[in-house]
Tab-separated table of C-alpha atoms in Angstrom:
chain	number	residue	atom	x	y	z
W	159	MET	CA	-8.570	11.140	31.895
W	160	ASN	CA	-4.750	10.214	33.206
W	161	ASN	CA	-5.350	7.065	33.557
W	162	LEU	CA	-6.771	6.506	29.826
W	163	LEU	CA	-3.166	7.312	28.148
W	164	SER	CA	-1.469	4.034	29.081
W	165	SER	CA	-4.170	1.940	26.698
W	166	ILE	CA	-3.981	4.694	24.129
W	167	PRO	CA	-1.401	3.753	21.177
W	168	GLU	CA	1.157	6.216	20.508
W	169	LEU	CA	0.566	7.517	16.438
W	170	ARG	CA	3.400	6.633	14.596
W	171	HIS	CA	5.208	9.374	12.307
W	172	ASP	CA	3.421	8.118	8.868
W	173	LEU	CA	-0.353	7.462	10.932
W	174	SER	CA	-0.410	4.339	8.990
W	175	ASN	CA	-1.726	3.017	12.596
W	176	PHE	CA	-4.532	5.553	12.760
W	177	ASP	CA	-7.245	3.030	12.234
W	178	ASP	CA	-5.875	1.416	15.922
W	179	PHE	CA	-5.575	4.448	17.524
W	180	LYS	CA	-9.268	5.496	16.828
W	181	THR	CA	-10.757	2.693	18.068
W	182	VAL	CA	-8.831	2.525	21.589
W	183	LEU	CA	-9.063	6.176	21.758
W	184	GLU	CA	-12.769	5.901	21.673
W	185	ASN	CA	-13.152	2.869	23.551
W	186	ALA	CA	-11.188	4.591	26.895
W	187	LEU	CA	-13.399	7.741	25.944
W	188	ALA	CA	-16.316	5.698	26.274
W	189	PHE	CA	-15.191	5.583	30.078
W	190	GLY	CA	-15.512	9.278	30.619
W	191	THR	CA	-17.898	11.905	31.027
W	192	PRO	CA	-20.549	12.326	28.232
W	193	GLY	CA	-18.851	14.747	27.020
W	194	ASN	CA	-15.965	13.588	26.556
W	195	ARG	CA	-17.084	10.890	24.506
W	196	ARG	CA	-18.651	13.624	21.844
W	197	ALA	CA	-15.589	15.773	22.018
W	198	LEU	CA	-14.573	14.076	18.349
W	199	GLU	CA	-17.979	14.625	16.935
W	200	VAL	CA	-18.976	17.951	18.233
W	201	GLY	CA	-17.096	21.666	19.582
W	202	PRO	CA	-17.282	22.843	22.806
W	203	GLY	CA	-20.516	24.683	23.702
W	204	GLU	CA	-22.838	21.225	22.073
W	205	GLY	CA	-23.137	19.154	24.925
W	206	VAL	CA	-18.983	18.947	25.087
W	207	THR	CA	-17.699	21.404	28.122
W	208	GLU	CA	-14.489	23.460	26.978
W	209	ASP	CA	-12.578	21.228	29.848
W	210	GLU	CA	-13.859	18.276	28.660
W	211	ASP	CA	-13.061	19.300	25.078
W	212	ARG	CA	-9.620	20.501	26.565
W	213	GLN	CA	-9.108	16.873	28.052
W	214	VAL	CA	-9.318	15.408	25.024
W	215	LYS	CA	-7.157	17.521	22.878
W	216	ALA	CA	-4.807	17.363	25.167
W	217	ILE	CA	-4.358	13.193	24.872
W	218	ILE	CA	-4.579	14.157	20.679
W	219	VAL	CA	-1.676	16.181	21.255
W	220	LEU	CA	0.308	14.162	23.021
W	221	LYS	CA	-0.011	10.353	21.654
W	222	ALA	CA	0.407	12.398	18.315
W	223	PRO	CA	4.226	11.922	16.297
W	224	LYS	CA	6.003	14.794	17.536
W	225	HIS	CA	6.617	16.992	13.937
W	226	LEU	CA	3.007	17.120	14.255
W	227	ARG	CA	1.836	18.389	17.619
W	228	ASP	CA	2.591	22.155	17.105
W	229	MET	CA	0.116	22.217	14.531
W	230	LEU	CA	-3.310	19.708	16.731
W	231	SER	CA	-2.254	22.484	19.658
W	232	GLU	CA	-3.275	25.420	17.523
W	233	HIS	CA	-6.487	23.886	16.781
W	234	ALA	CA	-9.541	24.905	18.528
W	235	SER	CA	-11.048	21.538	19.399
W	236	ALA	CA	-10.355	18.142	19.776
W	237	LYS	CA	-12.612	17.407	16.749
W	238	ALA	CA	-10.661	20.066	14.599
W	239	ALA	CA	-7.260	18.111	15.754
W	240	PHE	CA	-8.919	14.593	15.371
W	241	ASP	CA	-9.996	15.665	11.773
W	242	LEU	CA	-6.762	16.936	10.638
W	243	LEU	CA	-5.171	13.780	12.081
W	244	LYS	CA	-7.590	11.846	9.622
W	245	SER	CA	-7.590	14.054	6.694
W	246	LEU	CA	-3.375	13.936	6.778
W	247	ARG	CA	-3.396	10.039	7.385
W	248	ASN	CA	-5.912	9.790	4.402
W	249	SER	CA	-3.419	12.041	2.202
W	250	ASN	CA	-0.648	9.965	3.593
W	251	THR	CA	-2.153	6.824	2.373
W	252	ASN	CA	-3.484	7.842	-1.131
W	253	ALA	CA	0.356	8.889	-1.834
W	254	ASN	CA	1.179	5.471	-0.427
W	255	LYS	CA	-1.559	3.322	-2.902
W	256	ASN	CA	0.178	6.035	-5.853
W	257	ARG	CA	3.523	5.192	-5.357
W	258	LEU	CA	2.997	1.476	-4.964
W	259	LEU	CA	0.927	1.367	-8.457
W	260	SER	CA	3.510	2.742	-9.929
W	261	ASP	CA	6.226	0.561	-8.632
W	262	LEU	CA	3.683	-2.458	-10.252
W	263	HIS	CA	3.156	-0.743	-13.302
W	264	ARG	CA	7.076	0.043	-14.024
W	265	LEU	CA	8.226	-3.763	-12.345
W	266	ASP	CA	11.423	-4.403	-14.501
W	267	TRP	CA	13.629	-7.250	-15.168
W	268	GLN	CA	16.712	-6.443	-13.045
W	269	PRO	CA	20.010	-7.419	-13.236
W	270	GLY	CA	20.507	-11.511	-11.590
W	271	ASP	CA	16.652	-11.843	-11.794
W	272	THR	CA	15.221	-14.637	-12.168
W	273	VAL	CA	11.488	-15.641	-12.754
W	274	THR	CA	10.741	-16.673	-9.340
W	275	LYS	CA	12.585	-13.455	-7.385
W	276	LEU	CA	10.335	-11.074	-10.494
W	277	VAL	CA	7.396	-12.623	-9.709
W	278	SER	CA	7.974	-12.496	-5.908
W	279	ARG	CA	8.927	-8.582	-5.981
W	280	GLY	CA	5.777	-8.138	-8.161
W	281	ARG	CA	3.449	-10.268	-5.630
W	282	GLY	CA	5.105	-8.504	-2.795
W	283	ILE	CA	3.825	-4.552	-3.937
W	284	TRP	CA	0.946	-6.222	-5.205
W	285	SER	CA	0.240	-7.567	-1.311
W	286	LYS	CA	0.698	-4.151	-0.160
W	287	LEU	CA	-1.925	-3.011	-2.166
W	288	ARG	CA	-4.217	-4.898	-1.301
W	289	ASP	CA	-3.449	-4.343	2.413
W	290	ALA	CA	-3.366	-0.835	1.649
W	291	GLY	CA	-7.274	-1.436	0.895
W	292	GLU	CA	-6.550	-0.810	-3.189
W	293	HIS	CA	-8.107	-3.083	-5.225
W	294	VAL	CA	-5.548	-4.285	-7.885
W	295	SER	CA	-6.891	-8.128	-9.848
W	296	GLU	CA	-4.282	-10.763	-10.423
W	297	PHE	CA	-4.600	-10.144	-14.068
W	298	GLN	CA	-2.832	-6.895	-13.400
W	299	LEU	CA	-0.086	-8.309	-11.485
W	300	VAL	CA	0.113	-11.272	-14.085
W	301	ASN	CA	0.024	-8.388	-16.848
W	302	SER	CA	2.812	-6.538	-14.992
W	303	VAL	CA	5.477	-9.219	-14.846
W	304	LEU	CA	4.783	-10.603	-18.553
W	305	ASN	CA	6.112	-6.891	-19.513
W	306	ALA	CA	8.689	-7.207	-17.021
W	307	LEU	CA	10.277	-10.406	-18.817
W	308	PRO	CA	13.333	-9.868	-21.461
W	309	SER	CA	12.814	-10.727	-24.879
W	310	ALA	CA	13.391	-14.209	-24.658
W	311	PHE	CA	10.107	-15.083	-23.077
W	312	ASP	CA	8.484	-13.331	-25.830
W	313	VAL	CA	7.271	-16.827	-27.659
W	314	ILE	CA	5.980	-17.892	-24.294
W	315	LYS	CA	4.239	-14.137	-23.467
W	316	THR	CA	2.451	-14.366	-27.233
W	317	ILE	CA	0.975	-17.944	-26.306
W	318	LEU	CA	-0.437	-16.667	-22.686
W	319	ILE	CA	-1.939	-13.618	-23.911
W	320	SER	CA	-3.477	-15.586	-27.315
W	321	LYS	CA	-5.366	-17.988	-24.750
W	322	ASP	CA	-8.925	-16.624	-24.053
W	323	VAL	CA	-8.930	-16.723	-20.424
W	324	GLU	CA	-8.214	-14.328	-17.656
W	325	LEU	CA	-4.310	-14.944	-16.713
W	326	ASN	CA	-3.696	-15.717	-12.859
W	327	LEU	CA	-0.334	-17.013	-11.331
W	328	PRO	CA	-0.812	-20.649	-10.254
W	329	GLY	CA	-1.553	-21.027	-14.793
W	330	VAL	CA	1.404	-18.905	-15.645
W	331	LEU	CA	4.150	-19.286	-12.773
W	332	PRO	CA	4.686	-23.089	-14.277
W	333	GLN	CA	4.937	-22.210	-17.876
W	334	LEU	CA	7.120	-19.594	-16.942
W	335	LEU	CA	9.458	-21.409	-15.088
W	336	ARG	CA	9.834	-24.266	-17.854
W	337	GLU	CA	10.452	-21.798	-20.190
W	338	GLU	CA	13.286	-19.960	-18.012
W	339	GLN	CA	15.028	-23.366	-17.975
W	340	ARG	CA	14.399	-23.517	-21.477
W	341	VAL	CA	16.272	-20.254	-22.180
W	342	MET	CA	18.991	-21.021	-20.160
W	343	ARG	CA	19.934	-23.970	-21.378
W	344	ASP	CA	19.525	-23.216	-24.815
W	345	GLY	CA	22.084	-19.964	-23.678
W	346	ASP	CA	20.442	-17.021	-24.668
W	347	VAL	CA	21.859	-13.781	-24.546
W	348	ASP	CA	19.057	-11.852	-23.256
W	349	MET	CA	19.073	-13.546	-19.867
W	350	VAL	CA	22.565	-12.725	-19.334
W	351	PRO	CA	22.288	-8.943	-17.176
W	352	GLU	CA	26.071	-8.247	-17.862
W	353	VAL	CA	25.123	-6.762	-21.356
W	354	GLY	CA	21.716	-5.229	-20.762
W	355	THR	CA	20.061	-6.921	-23.522
W	356	ALA	CA	17.645	-8.749	-21.198
W	357	LEU	CA	16.277	-5.188	-20.570
W	358	MET	CA	16.850	-3.085	-24.168
W	359	GLY	CA	14.566	-6.855	-25.699
W	360	ARG	CA	11.940	-6.041	-23.567
W	361	ARG	CA	8.907	-4.937	-25.152
W	362	SER	CA	5.333	-4.496	-23.876
W	363	CYS	CA	3.066	-7.331	-24.974
W	364	THR	CA	0.018	-7.398	-22.680
W	365	GLN	CA	-2.664	-5.085	-22.307
W	366	SER	CA	-2.101	-1.602	-20.557
W	367	TRP	CA	-4.163	-1.395	-17.563
W	368	LYS	CA	-4.774	1.766	-15.011
W	369	ARG	CA	-5.899	2.003	-11.592
W	370	ASP	CA	-9.749	1.786	-11.633
């Protein structure tokens, strides 16, 4: 089994590459004994010998992050150790999704912001959520962007949400950029970050949303 180790990636500290690790590990075990191949699914005595189980468990422990190795070593079988890794990965993934959902919901206008910067920040969070397997609609992204805008944008926000269509970025962004140009041209005080009115004057004008 030692010659299989080099092909199996080491797990990252946050287990974010667990799926890749699982795929490569399963492919590597396919070249081992029948018991090696079954060790991730059943424990010793169910078509898996003690030696076969020990070999697979050793690989899992060696490829795990250092802070998890002692914990994994204490588990009775390769399957138990592997199931623990899977459970920890799922917990990390859910915690990350919840953090990103909170970040998107609390998207705010910051000193020195522009519409482009705000949208870019929101889109980055949205993309990370979708990469993590969380379904968040583009309407929810647009809703967060609109709620984050200072009160200088209240008129255009009212116009946008009064339309009987589901809002999306390609339809909303050009109108927000035009309104930003008007606001800056007119010298609206709510766009001056130093006095803090951009944050004080903001109000929520769209429907609230929550995770499905």
